[in-house]
Coordinates of C-alpha atoms in Angstrom, one line a residue:
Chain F
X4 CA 47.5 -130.2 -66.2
X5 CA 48.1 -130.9 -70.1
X6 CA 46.3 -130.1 -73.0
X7 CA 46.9 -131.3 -76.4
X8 CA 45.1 -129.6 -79.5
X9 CA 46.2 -131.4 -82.4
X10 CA 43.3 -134.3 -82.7
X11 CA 40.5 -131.7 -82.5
X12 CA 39.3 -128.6 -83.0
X13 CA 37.4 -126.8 -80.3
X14 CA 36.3 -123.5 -81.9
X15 CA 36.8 -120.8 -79.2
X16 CA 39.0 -122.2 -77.1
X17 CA 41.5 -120.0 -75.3
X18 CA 44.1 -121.7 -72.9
X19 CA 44.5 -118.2 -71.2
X20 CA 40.9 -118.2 -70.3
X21 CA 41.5 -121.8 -69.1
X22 CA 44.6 -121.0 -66.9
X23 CA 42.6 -118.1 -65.6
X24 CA 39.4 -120.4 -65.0
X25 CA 41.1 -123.6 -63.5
X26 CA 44.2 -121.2 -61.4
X27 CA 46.5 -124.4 -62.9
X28 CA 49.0 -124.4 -64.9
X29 CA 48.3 -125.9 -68.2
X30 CA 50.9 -127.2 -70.8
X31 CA 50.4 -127.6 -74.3
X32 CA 52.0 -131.2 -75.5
X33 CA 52.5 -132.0 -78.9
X34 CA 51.4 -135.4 -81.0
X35 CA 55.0 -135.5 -81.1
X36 CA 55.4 -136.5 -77.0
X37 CA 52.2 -137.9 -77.3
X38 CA 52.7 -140.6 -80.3
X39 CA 56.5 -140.4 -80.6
X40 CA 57.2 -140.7 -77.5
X41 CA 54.5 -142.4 -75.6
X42 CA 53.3 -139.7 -73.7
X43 CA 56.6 -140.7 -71.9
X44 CA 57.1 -137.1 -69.8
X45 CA 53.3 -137.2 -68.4
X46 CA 53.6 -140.8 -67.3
X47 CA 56.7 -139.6 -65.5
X48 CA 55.0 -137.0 -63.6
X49 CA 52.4 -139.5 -62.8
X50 CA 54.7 -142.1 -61.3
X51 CA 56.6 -139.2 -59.1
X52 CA 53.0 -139.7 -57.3
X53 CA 51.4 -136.3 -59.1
X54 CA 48.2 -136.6 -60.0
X55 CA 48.2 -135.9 -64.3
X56 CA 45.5 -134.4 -66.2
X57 CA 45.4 -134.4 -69.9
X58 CA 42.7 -132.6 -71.4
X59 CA 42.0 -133.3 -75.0
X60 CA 39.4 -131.9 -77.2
X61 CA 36.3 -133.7 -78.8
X62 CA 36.0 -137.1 -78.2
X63 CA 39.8 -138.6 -78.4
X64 CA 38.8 -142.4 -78.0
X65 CA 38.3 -142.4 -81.5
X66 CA 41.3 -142.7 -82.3
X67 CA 43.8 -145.0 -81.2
X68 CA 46.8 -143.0 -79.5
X69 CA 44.6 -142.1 -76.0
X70 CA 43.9 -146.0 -75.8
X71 CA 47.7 -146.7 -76.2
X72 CA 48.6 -144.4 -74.0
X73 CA 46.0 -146.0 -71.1
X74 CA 47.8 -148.8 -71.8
X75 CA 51.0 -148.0 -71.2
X76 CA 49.9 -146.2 -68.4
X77 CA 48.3 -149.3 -66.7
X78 CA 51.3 -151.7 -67.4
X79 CA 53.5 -149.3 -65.1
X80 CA 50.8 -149.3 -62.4
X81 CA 49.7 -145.9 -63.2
X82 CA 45.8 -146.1 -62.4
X83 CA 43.3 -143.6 -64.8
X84 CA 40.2 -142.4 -65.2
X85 CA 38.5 -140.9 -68.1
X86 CA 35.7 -137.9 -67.7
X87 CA 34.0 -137.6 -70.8
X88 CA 32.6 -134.8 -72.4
X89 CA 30.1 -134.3 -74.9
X90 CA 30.9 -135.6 -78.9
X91 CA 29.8 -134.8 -82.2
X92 CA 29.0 -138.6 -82.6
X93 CA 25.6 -138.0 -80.4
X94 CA 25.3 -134.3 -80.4
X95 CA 24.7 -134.8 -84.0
X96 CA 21.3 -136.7 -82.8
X97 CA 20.3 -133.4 -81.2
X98 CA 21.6 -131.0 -84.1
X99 CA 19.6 -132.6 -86.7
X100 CA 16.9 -134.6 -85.3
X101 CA 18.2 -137.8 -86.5
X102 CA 17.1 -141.2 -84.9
X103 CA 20.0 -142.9 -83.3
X104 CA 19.0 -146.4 -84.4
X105 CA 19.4 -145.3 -88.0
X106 CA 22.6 -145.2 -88.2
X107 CA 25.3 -147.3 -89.9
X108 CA 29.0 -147.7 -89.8
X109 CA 30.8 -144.4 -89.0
X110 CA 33.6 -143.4 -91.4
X111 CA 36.8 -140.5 -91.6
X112 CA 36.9 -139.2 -95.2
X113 CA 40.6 -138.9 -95.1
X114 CA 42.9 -136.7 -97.3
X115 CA 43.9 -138.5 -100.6
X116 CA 47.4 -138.5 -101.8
X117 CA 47.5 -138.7 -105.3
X118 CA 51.3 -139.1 -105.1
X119 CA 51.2 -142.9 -103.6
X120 CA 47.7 -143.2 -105.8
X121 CA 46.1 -143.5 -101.9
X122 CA 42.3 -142.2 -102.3
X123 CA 39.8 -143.1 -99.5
X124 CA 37.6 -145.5 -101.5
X125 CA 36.8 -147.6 -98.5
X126 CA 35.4 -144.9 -96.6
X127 CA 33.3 -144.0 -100.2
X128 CA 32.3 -148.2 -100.2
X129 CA 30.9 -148.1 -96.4
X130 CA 28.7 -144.9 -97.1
X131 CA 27.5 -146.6 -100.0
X132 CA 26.5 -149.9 -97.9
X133 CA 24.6 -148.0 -95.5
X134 CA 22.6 -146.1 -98.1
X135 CA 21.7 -149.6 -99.7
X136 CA 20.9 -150.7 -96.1
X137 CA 18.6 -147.2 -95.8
X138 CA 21.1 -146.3 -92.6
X139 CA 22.5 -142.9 -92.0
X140 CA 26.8 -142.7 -92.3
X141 CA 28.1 -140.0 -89.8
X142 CA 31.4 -138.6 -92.1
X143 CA 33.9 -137.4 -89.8
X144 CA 36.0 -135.1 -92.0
X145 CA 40.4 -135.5 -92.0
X146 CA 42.6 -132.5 -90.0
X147 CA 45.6 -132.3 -90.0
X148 CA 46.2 -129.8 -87.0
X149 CA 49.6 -128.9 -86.9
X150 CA 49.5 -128.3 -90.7
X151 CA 46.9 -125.9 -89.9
X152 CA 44.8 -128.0 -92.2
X153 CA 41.2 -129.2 -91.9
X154 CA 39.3 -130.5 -95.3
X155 CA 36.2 -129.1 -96.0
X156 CA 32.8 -129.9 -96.6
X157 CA 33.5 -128.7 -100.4
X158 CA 36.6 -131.1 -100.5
X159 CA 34.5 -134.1 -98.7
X160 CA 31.8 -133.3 -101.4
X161 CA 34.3 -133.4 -103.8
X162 CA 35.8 -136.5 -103.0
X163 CA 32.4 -138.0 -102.3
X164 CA 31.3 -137.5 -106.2
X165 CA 34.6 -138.5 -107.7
X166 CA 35.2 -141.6 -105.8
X167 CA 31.9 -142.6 -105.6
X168 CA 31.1 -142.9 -109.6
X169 CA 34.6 -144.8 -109.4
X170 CA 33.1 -146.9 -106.6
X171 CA 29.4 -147.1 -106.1
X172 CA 27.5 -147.0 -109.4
X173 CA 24.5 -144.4 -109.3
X174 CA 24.5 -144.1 -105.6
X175 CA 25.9 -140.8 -105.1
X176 CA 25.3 -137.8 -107.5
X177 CA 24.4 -133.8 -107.5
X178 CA 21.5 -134.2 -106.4
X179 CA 22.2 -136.6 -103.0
X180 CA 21.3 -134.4 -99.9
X181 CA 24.0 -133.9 -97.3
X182 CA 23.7 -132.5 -94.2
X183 CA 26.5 -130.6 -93.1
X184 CA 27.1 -129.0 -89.9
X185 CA 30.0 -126.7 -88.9
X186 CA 31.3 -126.0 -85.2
X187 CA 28.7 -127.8 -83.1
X188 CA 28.0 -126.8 -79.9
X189 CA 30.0 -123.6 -80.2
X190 CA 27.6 -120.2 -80.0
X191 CA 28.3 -120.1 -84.3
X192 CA 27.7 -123.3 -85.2
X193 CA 25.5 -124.1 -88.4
X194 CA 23.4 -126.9 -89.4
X195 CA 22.3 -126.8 -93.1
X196 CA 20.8 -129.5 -95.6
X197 CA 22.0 -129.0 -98.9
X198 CA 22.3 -131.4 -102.3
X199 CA 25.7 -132.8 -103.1
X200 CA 26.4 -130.3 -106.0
X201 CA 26.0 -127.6 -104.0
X202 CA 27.6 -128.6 -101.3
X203 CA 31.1 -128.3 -104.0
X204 CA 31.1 -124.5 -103.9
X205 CA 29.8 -124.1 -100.7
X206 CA 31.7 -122.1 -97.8
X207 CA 30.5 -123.0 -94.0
X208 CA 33.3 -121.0 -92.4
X209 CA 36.4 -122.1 -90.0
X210 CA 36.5 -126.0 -88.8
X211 CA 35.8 -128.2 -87.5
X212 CA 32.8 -129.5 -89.9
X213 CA 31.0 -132.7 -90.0
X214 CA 28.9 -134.1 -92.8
X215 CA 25.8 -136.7 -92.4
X216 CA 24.9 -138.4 -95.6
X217 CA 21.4 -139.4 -94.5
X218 CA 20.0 -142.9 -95.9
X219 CA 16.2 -143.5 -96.0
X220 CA 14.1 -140.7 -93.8
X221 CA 11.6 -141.0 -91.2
X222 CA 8.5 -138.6 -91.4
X223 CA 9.9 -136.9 -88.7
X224 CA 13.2 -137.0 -89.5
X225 CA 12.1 -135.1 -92.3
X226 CA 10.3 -132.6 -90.5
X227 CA 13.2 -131.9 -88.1
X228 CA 15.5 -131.6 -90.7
X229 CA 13.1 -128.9 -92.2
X230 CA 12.9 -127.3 -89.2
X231 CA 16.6 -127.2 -87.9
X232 CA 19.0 -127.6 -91.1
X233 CA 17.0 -126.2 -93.6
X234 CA 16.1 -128.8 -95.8
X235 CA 14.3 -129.0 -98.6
X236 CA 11.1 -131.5 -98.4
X237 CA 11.3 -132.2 -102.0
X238 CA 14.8 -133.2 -102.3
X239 CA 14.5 -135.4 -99.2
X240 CA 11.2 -137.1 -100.4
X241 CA 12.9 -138.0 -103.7
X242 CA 16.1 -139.3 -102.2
X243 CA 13.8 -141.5 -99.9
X244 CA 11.9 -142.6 -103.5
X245 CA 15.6 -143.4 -104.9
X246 CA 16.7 -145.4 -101.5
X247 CA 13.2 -147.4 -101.6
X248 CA 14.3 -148.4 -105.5
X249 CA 17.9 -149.4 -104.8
X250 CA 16.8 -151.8 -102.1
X251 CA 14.1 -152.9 -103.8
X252 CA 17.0 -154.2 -106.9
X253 CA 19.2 -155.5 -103.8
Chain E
X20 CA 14.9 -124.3 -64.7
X21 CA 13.0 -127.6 -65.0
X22 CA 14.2 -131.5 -65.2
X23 CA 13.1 -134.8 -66.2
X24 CA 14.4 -138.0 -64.5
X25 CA 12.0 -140.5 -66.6
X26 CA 14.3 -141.1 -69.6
X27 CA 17.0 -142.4 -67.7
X28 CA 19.3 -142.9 -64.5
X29 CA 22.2 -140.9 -63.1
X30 CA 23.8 -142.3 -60.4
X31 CA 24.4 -140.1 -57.6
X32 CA 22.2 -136.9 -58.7
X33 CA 21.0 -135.1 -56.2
X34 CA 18.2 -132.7 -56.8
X35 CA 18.8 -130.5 -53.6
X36 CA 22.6 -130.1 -54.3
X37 CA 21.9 -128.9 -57.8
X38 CA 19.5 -126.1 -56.0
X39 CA 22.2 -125.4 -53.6
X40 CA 24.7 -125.1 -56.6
X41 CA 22.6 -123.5 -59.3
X42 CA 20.5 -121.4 -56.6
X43 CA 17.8 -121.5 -59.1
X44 CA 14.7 -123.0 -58.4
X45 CA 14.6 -126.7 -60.1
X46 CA 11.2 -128.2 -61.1
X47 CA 10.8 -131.8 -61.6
X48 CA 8.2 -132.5 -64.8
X49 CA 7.1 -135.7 -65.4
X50 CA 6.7 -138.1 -68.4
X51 CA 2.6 -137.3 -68.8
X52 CA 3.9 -133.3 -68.9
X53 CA 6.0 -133.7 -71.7
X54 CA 4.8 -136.5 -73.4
X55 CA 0.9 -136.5 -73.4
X56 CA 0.5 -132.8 -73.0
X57 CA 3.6 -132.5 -75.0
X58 CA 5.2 -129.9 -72.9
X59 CA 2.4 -127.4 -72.5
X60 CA 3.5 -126.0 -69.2
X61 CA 7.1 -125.3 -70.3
X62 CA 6.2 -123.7 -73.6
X63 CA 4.1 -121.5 -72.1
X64 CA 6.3 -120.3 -69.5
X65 CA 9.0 -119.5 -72.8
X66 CA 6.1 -117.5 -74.2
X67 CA 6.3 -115.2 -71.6
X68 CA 9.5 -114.7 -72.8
X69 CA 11.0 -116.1 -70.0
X70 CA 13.8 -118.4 -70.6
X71 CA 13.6 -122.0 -69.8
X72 CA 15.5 -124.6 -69.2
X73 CA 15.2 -128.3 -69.8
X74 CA 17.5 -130.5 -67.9
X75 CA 17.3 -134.2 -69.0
X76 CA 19.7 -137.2 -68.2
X77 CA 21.8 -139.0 -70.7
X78 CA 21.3 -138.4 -74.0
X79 CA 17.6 -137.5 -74.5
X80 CA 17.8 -137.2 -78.2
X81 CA 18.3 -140.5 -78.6
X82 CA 14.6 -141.2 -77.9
X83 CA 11.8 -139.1 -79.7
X84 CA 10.4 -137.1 -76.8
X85 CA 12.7 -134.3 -76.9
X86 CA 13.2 -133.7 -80.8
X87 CA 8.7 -133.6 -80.7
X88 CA 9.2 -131.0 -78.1
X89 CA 11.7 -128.8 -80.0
X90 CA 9.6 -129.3 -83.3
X91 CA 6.7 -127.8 -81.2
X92 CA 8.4 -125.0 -80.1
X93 CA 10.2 -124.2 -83.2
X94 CA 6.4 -123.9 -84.5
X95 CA 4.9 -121.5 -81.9
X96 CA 8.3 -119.4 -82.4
X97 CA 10.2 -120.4 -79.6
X98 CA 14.1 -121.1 -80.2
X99 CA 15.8 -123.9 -78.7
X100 CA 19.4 -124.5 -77.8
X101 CA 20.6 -127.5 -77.6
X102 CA 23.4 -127.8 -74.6
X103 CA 25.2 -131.4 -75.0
X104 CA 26.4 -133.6 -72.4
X105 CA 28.6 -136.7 -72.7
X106 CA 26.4 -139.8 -73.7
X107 CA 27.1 -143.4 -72.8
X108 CA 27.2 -144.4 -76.2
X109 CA 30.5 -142.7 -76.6
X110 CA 32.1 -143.1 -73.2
X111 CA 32.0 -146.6 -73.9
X112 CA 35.1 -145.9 -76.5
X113 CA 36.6 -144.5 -73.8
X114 CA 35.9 -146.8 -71.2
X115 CA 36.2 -150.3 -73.0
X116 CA 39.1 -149.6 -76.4
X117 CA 36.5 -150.9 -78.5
X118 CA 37.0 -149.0 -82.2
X119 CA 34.2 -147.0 -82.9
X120 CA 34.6 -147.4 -87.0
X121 CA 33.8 -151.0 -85.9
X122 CA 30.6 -150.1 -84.2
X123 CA 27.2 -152.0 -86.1
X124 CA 23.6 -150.7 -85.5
X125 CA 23.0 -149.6 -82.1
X126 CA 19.9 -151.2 -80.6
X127 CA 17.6 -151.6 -77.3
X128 CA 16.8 -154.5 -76.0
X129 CA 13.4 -153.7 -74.5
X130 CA 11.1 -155.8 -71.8
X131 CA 9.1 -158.6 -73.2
X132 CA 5.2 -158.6 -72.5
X133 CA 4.6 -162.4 -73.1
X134 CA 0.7 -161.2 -72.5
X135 CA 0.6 -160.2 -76.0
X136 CA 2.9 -162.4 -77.2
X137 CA 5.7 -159.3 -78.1
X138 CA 9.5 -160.0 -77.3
X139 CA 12.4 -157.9 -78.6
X140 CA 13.4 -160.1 -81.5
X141 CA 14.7 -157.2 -83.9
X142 CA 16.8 -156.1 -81.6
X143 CA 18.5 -159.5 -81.4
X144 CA 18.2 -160.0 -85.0
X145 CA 20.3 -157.1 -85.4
X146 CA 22.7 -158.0 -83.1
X147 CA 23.3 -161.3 -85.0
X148 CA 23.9 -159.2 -88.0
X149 CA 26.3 -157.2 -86.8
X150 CA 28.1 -159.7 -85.1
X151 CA 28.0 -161.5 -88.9
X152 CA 29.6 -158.9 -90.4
X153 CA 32.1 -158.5 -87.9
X154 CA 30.7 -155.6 -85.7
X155 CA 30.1 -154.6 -82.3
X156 CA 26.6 -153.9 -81.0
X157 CA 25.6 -151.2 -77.8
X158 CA 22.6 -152.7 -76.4
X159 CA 21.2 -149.9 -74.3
X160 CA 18.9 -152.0 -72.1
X161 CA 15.2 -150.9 -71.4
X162 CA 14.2 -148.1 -68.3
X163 CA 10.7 -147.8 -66.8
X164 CA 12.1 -145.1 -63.7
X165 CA 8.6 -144.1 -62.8
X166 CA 7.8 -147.8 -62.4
X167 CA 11.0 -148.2 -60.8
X168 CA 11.5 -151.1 -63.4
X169 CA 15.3 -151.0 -65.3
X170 CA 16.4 -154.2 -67.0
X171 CA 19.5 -155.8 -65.8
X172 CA 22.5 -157.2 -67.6
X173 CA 20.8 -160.4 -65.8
X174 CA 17.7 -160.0 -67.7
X175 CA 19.2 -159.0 -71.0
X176 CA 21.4 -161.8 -71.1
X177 CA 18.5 -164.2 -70.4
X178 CA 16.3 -163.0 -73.6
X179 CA 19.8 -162.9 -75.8
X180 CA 20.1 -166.7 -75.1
X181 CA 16.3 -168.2 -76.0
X182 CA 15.8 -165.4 -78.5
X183 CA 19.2 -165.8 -80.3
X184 CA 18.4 -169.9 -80.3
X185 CA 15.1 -169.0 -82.0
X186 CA 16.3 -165.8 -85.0
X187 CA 19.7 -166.5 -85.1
X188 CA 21.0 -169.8 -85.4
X189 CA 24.0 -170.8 -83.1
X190 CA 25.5 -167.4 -83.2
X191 CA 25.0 -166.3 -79.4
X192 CA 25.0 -169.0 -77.1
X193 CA 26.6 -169.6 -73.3
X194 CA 30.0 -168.9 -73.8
X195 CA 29.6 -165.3 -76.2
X196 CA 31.8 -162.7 -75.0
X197 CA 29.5 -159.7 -73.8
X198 CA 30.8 -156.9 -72.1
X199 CA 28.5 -155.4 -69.1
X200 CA 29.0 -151.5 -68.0
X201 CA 27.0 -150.2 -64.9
X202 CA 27.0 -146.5 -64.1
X203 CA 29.5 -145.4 -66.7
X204 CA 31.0 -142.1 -65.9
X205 CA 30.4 -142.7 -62.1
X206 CA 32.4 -143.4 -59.0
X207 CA 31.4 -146.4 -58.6
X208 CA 31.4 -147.3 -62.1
X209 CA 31.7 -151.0 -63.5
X210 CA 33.1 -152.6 -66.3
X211 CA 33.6 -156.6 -66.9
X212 CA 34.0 -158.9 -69.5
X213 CA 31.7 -162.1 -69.2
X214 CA 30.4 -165.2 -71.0
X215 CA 26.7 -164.6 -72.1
X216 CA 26.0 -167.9 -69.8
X217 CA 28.2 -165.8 -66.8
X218 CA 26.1 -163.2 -67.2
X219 CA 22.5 -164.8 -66.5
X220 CA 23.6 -164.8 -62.6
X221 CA 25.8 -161.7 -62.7
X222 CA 24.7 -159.0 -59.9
X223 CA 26.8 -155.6 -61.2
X224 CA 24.3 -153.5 -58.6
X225 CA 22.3 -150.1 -59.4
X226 CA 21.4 -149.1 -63.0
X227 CA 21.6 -147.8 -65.7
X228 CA 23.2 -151.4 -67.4
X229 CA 24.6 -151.2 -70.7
X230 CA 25.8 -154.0 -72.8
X231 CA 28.4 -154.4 -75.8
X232 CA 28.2 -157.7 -77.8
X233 CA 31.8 -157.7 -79.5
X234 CA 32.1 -158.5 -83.3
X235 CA 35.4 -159.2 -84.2
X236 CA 38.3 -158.0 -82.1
X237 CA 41.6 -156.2 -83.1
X238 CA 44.6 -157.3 -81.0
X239 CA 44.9 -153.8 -79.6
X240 CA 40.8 -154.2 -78.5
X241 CA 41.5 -157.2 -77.0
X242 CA 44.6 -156.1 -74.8
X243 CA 42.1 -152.9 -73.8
X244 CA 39.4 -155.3 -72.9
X245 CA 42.4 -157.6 -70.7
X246 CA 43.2 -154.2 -69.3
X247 CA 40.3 -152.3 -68.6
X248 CA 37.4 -154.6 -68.5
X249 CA 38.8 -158.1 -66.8
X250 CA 38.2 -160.1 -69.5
X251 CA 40.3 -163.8 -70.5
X252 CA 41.9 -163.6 -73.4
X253 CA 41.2 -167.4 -74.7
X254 CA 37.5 -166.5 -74.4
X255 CA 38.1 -163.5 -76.6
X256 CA 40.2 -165.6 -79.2
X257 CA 38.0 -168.6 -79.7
X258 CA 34.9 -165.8 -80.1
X259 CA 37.4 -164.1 -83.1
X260 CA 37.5 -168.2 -84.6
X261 CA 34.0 -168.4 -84.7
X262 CA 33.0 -165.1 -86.3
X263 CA 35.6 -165.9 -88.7
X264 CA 34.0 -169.2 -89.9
X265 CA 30.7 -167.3 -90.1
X266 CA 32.2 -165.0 -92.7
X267 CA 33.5 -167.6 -94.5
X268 CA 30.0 -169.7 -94.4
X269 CA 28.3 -166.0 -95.4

C-alpha cells in the first residue's frame, strides 16, 4: 500500500491512524517517483505478482499524472482498477444547494509568476464566459504541496479582480458574490457566501478551499444558499438583475 | 437509519447485508414519502431528537428532492450533515481519461411521451453545443426504478439520432463517437467506445447506463480511450476533423 499526499489536501488525515486501521504497511511516495519517474518502483512491485494499492487524496483524475501512470501500467500488462471516492466536484452540489445542470466549464486558478509575466487569464476568460452564459464556474484553487503552499480564497479573490478588469470588462467587481467553501466534508468545514471585496481580507482557515462563482440563480438556489452559506438575498437578487442585463447586450 | 432506492440504481446492493453489517434496523421510504409528503415521517422522527439517517444512491443532490428536504429541516431546526459518496459524474474521469477542464454542460436525456408531443430536445441541443465548442457532454440517462423503467444506451442513442437530425444539423449522426458506461464503480462494470449507429443495437446488460458524447479529443484522451474503453482510433480522429471544421464554419 502507497499513499501519495502531494495533489491534495485531506484535512485530518493521519497515516498512523491509517496503518493502525488497515494493519498494512503504507508508504508515502513522492510526485517525484510518481511524475519523474513514472511511478516506476510501484509498477515493479506490481509485476513481481503483488497486488499494489495507491491511495491518493481527492479526486486525482483531474489531473493528468494518475492517467499516465494507468497507462503505463496497461502497456506492461499490469491490469487496474480504480475505487473512487467522493470529490469536491459533486459534494459541492450538496454543500451549497447548487443545481448540477447549471454549471459551466470547470477551471484551476493557478499561481501567477510575475517573473515569466505568466498570469492565469484564461482561467479569468472561462469564468467570465459562463457568467455571460448564466452557468456556475467551480474554481478549483492552485497548491503547491510540497512547498507547503495552498493559495487562498483572499489570493483567488485577488487575482479574480485584477485580472478580470484586465480581461472581462465590468463582469467581475466588489460587489460579485462568491461562494467559498473551506475543508469539505471534514467535521470543520465551512460554507459561506460573501461579495468579492470581502472575500480580499477574508481568512477561512487551513486548506484546502474551493470557490464557486455562481452565474444566474434559481429561486431555490437562492434559498439554499441562504440557508447553508449564509448568503445575503439582496446581493444575490442584484447579481441575478446584473446577469439578466449582460445577456440581454450579448 | 432509512434509505431510498428511487433515485437511482446500485448494482449489487443488498439490503439484508447492510442490516447484517450496520446491525441497525434499515427502513426502505419511498418516492411519495419524501416527495409528496416531503419527508414528514423522517423529520419527525429527528424531532424527537433522535438521529436519522438518510441513505440514498448515487448522488442525490444532483436532483432537487434532497436539497427540498434539507431546506425543510433547516426550517423546523433540524441540522443536516451531508456525508458524500463518489458520484458517477466524476468516476467517469477516472474510468474513461477524459479531461474534466474539457467537460460542457452536463445534461439528462429523459424519456419521450410522444402522447403529449414532449421529447428531450434541450438536452440534445446542448449536447450539439458542447460538442461545437469542443466539449464533452455526461448524458446521465433517465430512471423510473419504481416503474422498473431505466433507459438504455439503446434507447438514448435512438432519440440522439432523429432529434439531432431535427435541432442540430449534421452534427451527430451514425458514425459519432459515444462512449457507453454500465455500472461504473461495480464488478462487473463496463466501458466501450461505439459509433452512435453501433450503439442503437448495443446490449451492455443491467443499469444504471451512462453516456459521454466526446468534444474534441487530446492525444493523451484518445490513447486512454484505446486503452481503457476499446475504442478505434481512426473513428476517434476523423470525429477530431469534423469538430474542427465546425469551429472554423462557427
Amino acid at each position: 500500500v502507497f499513499i501519495e499526499s502531494y495533489t491534495s489536501i485531506v484535512p485530518g488525515l493521519n497515516i498512523e491512524e491509517l496503518i493502525k486501521m488497515t494493519k498494512k504497511d503504507v508508504k508515502i511516495v513522492s510526485r517525484n517517483i510518481l511524475e519523474n519517474l513514472s511511478g516506476r518502483p510501484l509498477l515493479e512491485e506490481a509485476l513481481r505478482e503483488k497486488k499494489v494499492v495507491l491511495l491518493t487524496p481527492g479526486d486525482p483524475f483531474i489531473a493528468t499524472t494518475h492517467i499516465s501512470l494507468r497507462l503505463t501500467a496497461h502497456k506492461m500488462g499490469i491490469k487496474t482498477r480504480v475505487i473512487n471516492a467522493p470529490s469536491v466536484l459533486t459534494a459541492i452540489f450538496g454543500a451549497t444547494g447548487l443545481q448540477v445542470y447549471k454549471i459551466g466549464r470547470i477551471v484551476t486558478i493557478t499561481f501567477p509568476y510575475p517573473e515569466y509575466n505568466f498570469y492565469p487569464y484564461s482561467s479569468i476568460e472561462k469564468i467570465c464566459e459562463n457568467i455571460k452564459h448564466g452557468l456556475h464556474t467551480i474554481a478549483l484553487l492552485d497548491l503547491k504541496v510540497e512547498e507547503d503552499r495552498a493559495m487562498t480564497v483572499a489570493e483567488a479573490a485577488e487575482l479574480l479582480l485584477k485580472l478580470g478588469s484586465q480581461v472581462c470588462d465590468e463582469i467581475l467587481d466588489n460587489n460579485t458574490p462568491i461562494i467559498v467553501l473551506a475543508r469539505l466534508g471534514s467535521d470543520n468545514e465551512l460554507i459561506l457566501t460573501r461579495r468579492l471585496g470581502e472575500v480580499l481580507n477574508l481568512n477561512i482557515g487551513p486548506p484546502p478551499h474551493t470557490l464557486v462563482i455562481p452565474g444566474e440563480l434559481h429561486p431555490l438556489e437562492i434559498e439554499a444558499l441562504e440557508c447553508f452559506a449564509h448568503a445575503d438575498r439582496k446581493v444575490l437578487e442584484s447579481w441575478n438583475l446584473k446577469i439578466k442585463n449582460l445577456k440581454r447586450k450579448h
